[in-house]
CSV table of C-alpha atoms and ligand atoms in Angstrom, one decimal:
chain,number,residue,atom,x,y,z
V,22,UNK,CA,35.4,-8.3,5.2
V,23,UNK,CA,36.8,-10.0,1.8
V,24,UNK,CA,35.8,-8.2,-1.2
V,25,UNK,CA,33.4,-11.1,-2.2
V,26,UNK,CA,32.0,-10.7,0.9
V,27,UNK,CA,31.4,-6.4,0.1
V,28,UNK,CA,30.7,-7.2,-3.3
V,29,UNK,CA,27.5,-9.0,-2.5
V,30,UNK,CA,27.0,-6.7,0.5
V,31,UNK,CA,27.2,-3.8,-2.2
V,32,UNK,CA,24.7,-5.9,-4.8
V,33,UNK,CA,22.3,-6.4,-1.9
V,34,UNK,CA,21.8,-3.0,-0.8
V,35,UNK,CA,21.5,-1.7,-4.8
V,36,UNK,CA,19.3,-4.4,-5.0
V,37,UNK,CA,16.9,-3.1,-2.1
V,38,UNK,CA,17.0,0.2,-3.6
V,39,UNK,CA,16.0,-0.4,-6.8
V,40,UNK,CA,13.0,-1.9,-5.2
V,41,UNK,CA,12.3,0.3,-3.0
V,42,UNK,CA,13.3,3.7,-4.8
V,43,UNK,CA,14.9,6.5,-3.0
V,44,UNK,CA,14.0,6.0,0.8
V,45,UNK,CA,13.8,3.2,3.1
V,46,UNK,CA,10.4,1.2,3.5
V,47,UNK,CA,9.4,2.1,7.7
V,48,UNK,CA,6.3,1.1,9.2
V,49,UNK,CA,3.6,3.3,9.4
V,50,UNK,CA,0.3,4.1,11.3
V,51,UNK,CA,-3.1,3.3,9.8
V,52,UNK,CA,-6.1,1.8,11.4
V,53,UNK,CA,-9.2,-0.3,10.6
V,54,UNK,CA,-11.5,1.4,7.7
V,55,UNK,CA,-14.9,2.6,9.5
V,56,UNK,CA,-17.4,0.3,8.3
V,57,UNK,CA,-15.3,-2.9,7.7
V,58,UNK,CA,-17.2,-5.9,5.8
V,59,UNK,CA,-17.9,-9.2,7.5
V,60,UNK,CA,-15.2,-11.2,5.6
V,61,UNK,CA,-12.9,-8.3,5.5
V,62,UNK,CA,-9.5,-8.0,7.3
V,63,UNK,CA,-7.3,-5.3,8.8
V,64,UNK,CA,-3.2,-5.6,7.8
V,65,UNK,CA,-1.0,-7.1,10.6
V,66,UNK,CA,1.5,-4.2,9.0
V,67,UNK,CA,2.0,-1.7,6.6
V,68,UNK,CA,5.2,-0.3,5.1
V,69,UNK,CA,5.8,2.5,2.8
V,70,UNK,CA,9.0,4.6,1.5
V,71,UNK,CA,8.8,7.8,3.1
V,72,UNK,CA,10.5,10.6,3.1
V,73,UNK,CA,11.0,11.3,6.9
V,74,UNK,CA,11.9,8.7,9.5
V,75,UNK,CA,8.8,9.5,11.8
V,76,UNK,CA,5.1,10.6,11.7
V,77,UNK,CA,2.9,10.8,9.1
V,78,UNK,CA,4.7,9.7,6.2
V,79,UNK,CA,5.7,12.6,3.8
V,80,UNK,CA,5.7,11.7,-0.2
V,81,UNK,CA,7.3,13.7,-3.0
V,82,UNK,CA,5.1,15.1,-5.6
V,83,UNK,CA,6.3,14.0,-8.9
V,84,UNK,CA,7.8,11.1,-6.7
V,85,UNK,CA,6.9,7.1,-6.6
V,86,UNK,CA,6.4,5.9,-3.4
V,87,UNK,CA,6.5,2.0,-2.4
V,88,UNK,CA,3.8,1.0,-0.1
V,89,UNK,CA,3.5,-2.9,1.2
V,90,UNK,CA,0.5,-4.4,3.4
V,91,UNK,CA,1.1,-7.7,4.9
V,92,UNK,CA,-2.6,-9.2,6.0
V,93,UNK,CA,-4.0,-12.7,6.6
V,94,UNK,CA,-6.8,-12.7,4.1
V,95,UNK,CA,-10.1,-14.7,5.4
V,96,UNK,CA,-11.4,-15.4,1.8
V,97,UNK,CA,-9.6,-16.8,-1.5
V,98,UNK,CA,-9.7,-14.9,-4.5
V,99,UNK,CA,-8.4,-14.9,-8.0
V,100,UNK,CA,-9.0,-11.9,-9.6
V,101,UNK,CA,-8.5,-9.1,-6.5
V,102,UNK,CA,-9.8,-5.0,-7.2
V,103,UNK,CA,-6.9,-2.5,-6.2
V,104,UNK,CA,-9.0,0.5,-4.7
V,105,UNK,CA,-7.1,3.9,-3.0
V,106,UNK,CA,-9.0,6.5,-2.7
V,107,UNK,CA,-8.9,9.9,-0.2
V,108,UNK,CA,-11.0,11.0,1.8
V,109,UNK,CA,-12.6,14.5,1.6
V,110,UNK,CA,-16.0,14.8,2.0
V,111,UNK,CA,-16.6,12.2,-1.0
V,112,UNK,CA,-14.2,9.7,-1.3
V,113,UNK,CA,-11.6,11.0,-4.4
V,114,UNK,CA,-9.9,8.1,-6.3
V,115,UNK,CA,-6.5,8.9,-6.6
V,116,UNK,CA,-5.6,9.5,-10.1
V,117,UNK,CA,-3.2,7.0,-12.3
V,118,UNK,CA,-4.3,4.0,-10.6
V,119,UNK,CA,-4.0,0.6,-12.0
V,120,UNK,CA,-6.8,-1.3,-10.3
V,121,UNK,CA,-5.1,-4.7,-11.0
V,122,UNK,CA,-4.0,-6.1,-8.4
V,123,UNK,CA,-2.9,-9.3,-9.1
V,124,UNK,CA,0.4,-9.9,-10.8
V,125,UNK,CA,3.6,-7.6,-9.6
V,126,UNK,CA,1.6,-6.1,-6.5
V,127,UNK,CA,-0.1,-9.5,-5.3
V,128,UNK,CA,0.6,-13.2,-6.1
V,129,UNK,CA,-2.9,-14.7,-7.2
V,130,UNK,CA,-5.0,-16.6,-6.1
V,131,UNK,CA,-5.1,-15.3,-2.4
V,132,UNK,CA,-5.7,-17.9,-0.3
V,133,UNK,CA,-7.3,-17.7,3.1
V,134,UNK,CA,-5.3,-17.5,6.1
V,135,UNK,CA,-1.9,-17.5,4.2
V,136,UNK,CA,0.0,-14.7,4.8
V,137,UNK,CA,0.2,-12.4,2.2
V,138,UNK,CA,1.9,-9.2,1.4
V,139,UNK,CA,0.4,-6.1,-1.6
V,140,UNK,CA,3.4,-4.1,-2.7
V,141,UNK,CA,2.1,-1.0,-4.7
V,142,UNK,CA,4.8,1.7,-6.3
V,143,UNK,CA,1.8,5.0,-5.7
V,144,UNK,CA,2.6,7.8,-8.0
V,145,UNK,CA,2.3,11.1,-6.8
V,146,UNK,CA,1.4,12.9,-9.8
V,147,UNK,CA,3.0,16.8,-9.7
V,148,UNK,CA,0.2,18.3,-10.0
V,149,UNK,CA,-1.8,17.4,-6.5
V,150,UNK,CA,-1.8,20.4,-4.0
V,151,UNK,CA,1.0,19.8,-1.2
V,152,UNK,CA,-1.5,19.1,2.1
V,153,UNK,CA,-1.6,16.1,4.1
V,154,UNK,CA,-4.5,13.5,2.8
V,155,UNK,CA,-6.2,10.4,4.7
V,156,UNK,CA,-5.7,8.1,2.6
V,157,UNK,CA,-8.0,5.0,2.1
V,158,UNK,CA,-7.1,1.7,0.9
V,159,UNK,CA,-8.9,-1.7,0.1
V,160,UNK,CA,-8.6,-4.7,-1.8
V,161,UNK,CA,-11.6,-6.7,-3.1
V,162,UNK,CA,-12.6,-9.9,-4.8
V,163,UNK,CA,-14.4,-8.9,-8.0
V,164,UNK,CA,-16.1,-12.3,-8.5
V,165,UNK,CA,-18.0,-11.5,-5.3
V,166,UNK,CA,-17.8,-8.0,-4.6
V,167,UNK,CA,-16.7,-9.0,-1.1
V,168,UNK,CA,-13.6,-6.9,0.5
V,169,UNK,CA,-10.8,-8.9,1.4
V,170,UNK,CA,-8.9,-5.9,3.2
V,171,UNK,CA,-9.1,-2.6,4.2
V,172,UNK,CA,-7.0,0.2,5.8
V,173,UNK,CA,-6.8,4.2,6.1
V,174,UNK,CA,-3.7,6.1,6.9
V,175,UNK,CA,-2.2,9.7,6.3
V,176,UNK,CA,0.2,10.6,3.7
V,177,UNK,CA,1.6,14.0,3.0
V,178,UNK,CA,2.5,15.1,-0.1
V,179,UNK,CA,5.4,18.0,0.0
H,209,NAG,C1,-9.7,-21.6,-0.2
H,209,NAG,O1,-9.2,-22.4,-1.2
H,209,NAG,C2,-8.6,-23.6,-0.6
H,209,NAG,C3,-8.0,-24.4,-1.7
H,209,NAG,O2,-7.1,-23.6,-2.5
H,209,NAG,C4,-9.7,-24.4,0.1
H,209,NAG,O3,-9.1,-25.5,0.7
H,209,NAG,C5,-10.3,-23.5,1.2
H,209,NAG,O4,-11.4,-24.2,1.8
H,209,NAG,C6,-10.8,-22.2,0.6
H,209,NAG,N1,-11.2,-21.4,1.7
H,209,NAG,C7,-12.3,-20.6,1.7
H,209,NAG,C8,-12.5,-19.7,2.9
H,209,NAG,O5,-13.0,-20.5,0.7
């Protein structure tokens, strides 16, 4: 390899990091949320920085961890509702939100059947008891109160 060559190889791979913090994005399990609107979509595939290479993906308290959704959206919107919540017996918002979606996590407008990817850097604030959570997850239009996309998965926090 020529130094250029390891240079950019080197630039690339702090690059990625930066982006993606500590760990490496993986794929991880989550499935349909129970009562899914008409319009609403499941993700084709969800990634997030974990802190173990398999299973249910384990996040740092005090950490950030990167999580990215890639879904085929069946509506358009331009201003989208950011909504993760867990789920006890009530659904818990998960504190130190930003419920924004559009701008760094999502390029607005979404348009309908364009591929689209939500990349969300979730705070794990210190002070949340170490246990594993299901986690739920959706994105809405706020102009129409329709939900664009929805998913639930398990994180836990350690
Ligand atoms: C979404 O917007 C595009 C134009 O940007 C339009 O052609 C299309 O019909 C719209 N689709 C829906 C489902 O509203």
């Amino acid at each position: 390899m020529t130094s250029r060559k390891l240079l950019a190889v080197v630039l690339l791979s702090s690059f990625v990091c930066a982006a993606w913090g500590t760990f490496s994005p993986r794929r991880i399990l989550f499935a349909q949320c129970d009562y899914p609107e008409e319009h609403s979509v499941k993700p084709k595939a969800v990634f997030m920085t974990c802190a173990n290479n398999r299973g249910v993906c384990e996040v740092r308290a005090g950490g950030s961890h990167t999580l990215r959704a890639i879904f085929v959206p069946k509506i358009n919107s331009s201003d989208v509702d950011s909504y993760v919540r867990w789920n006890s017996w009530v659904e818990v918002q998960l504190p130190g939100q930003n419920r924004d979606a559009c701008g760094e996590a999502l390029t607005c407008p979404v348009v309908a059947n364009d591929i689209t990817r939500f990349t969300y850097n979730l705070d794990i604030q210190n002070f949340w008891p170490r246990d594993e959570y299901p986690v739920i997850w959706s994105l809405t239009d706020r102009a129409t109160d329709q939900e664009i996309v929805c998913f639930k998965f398990r994180i836990n926090i350690v």
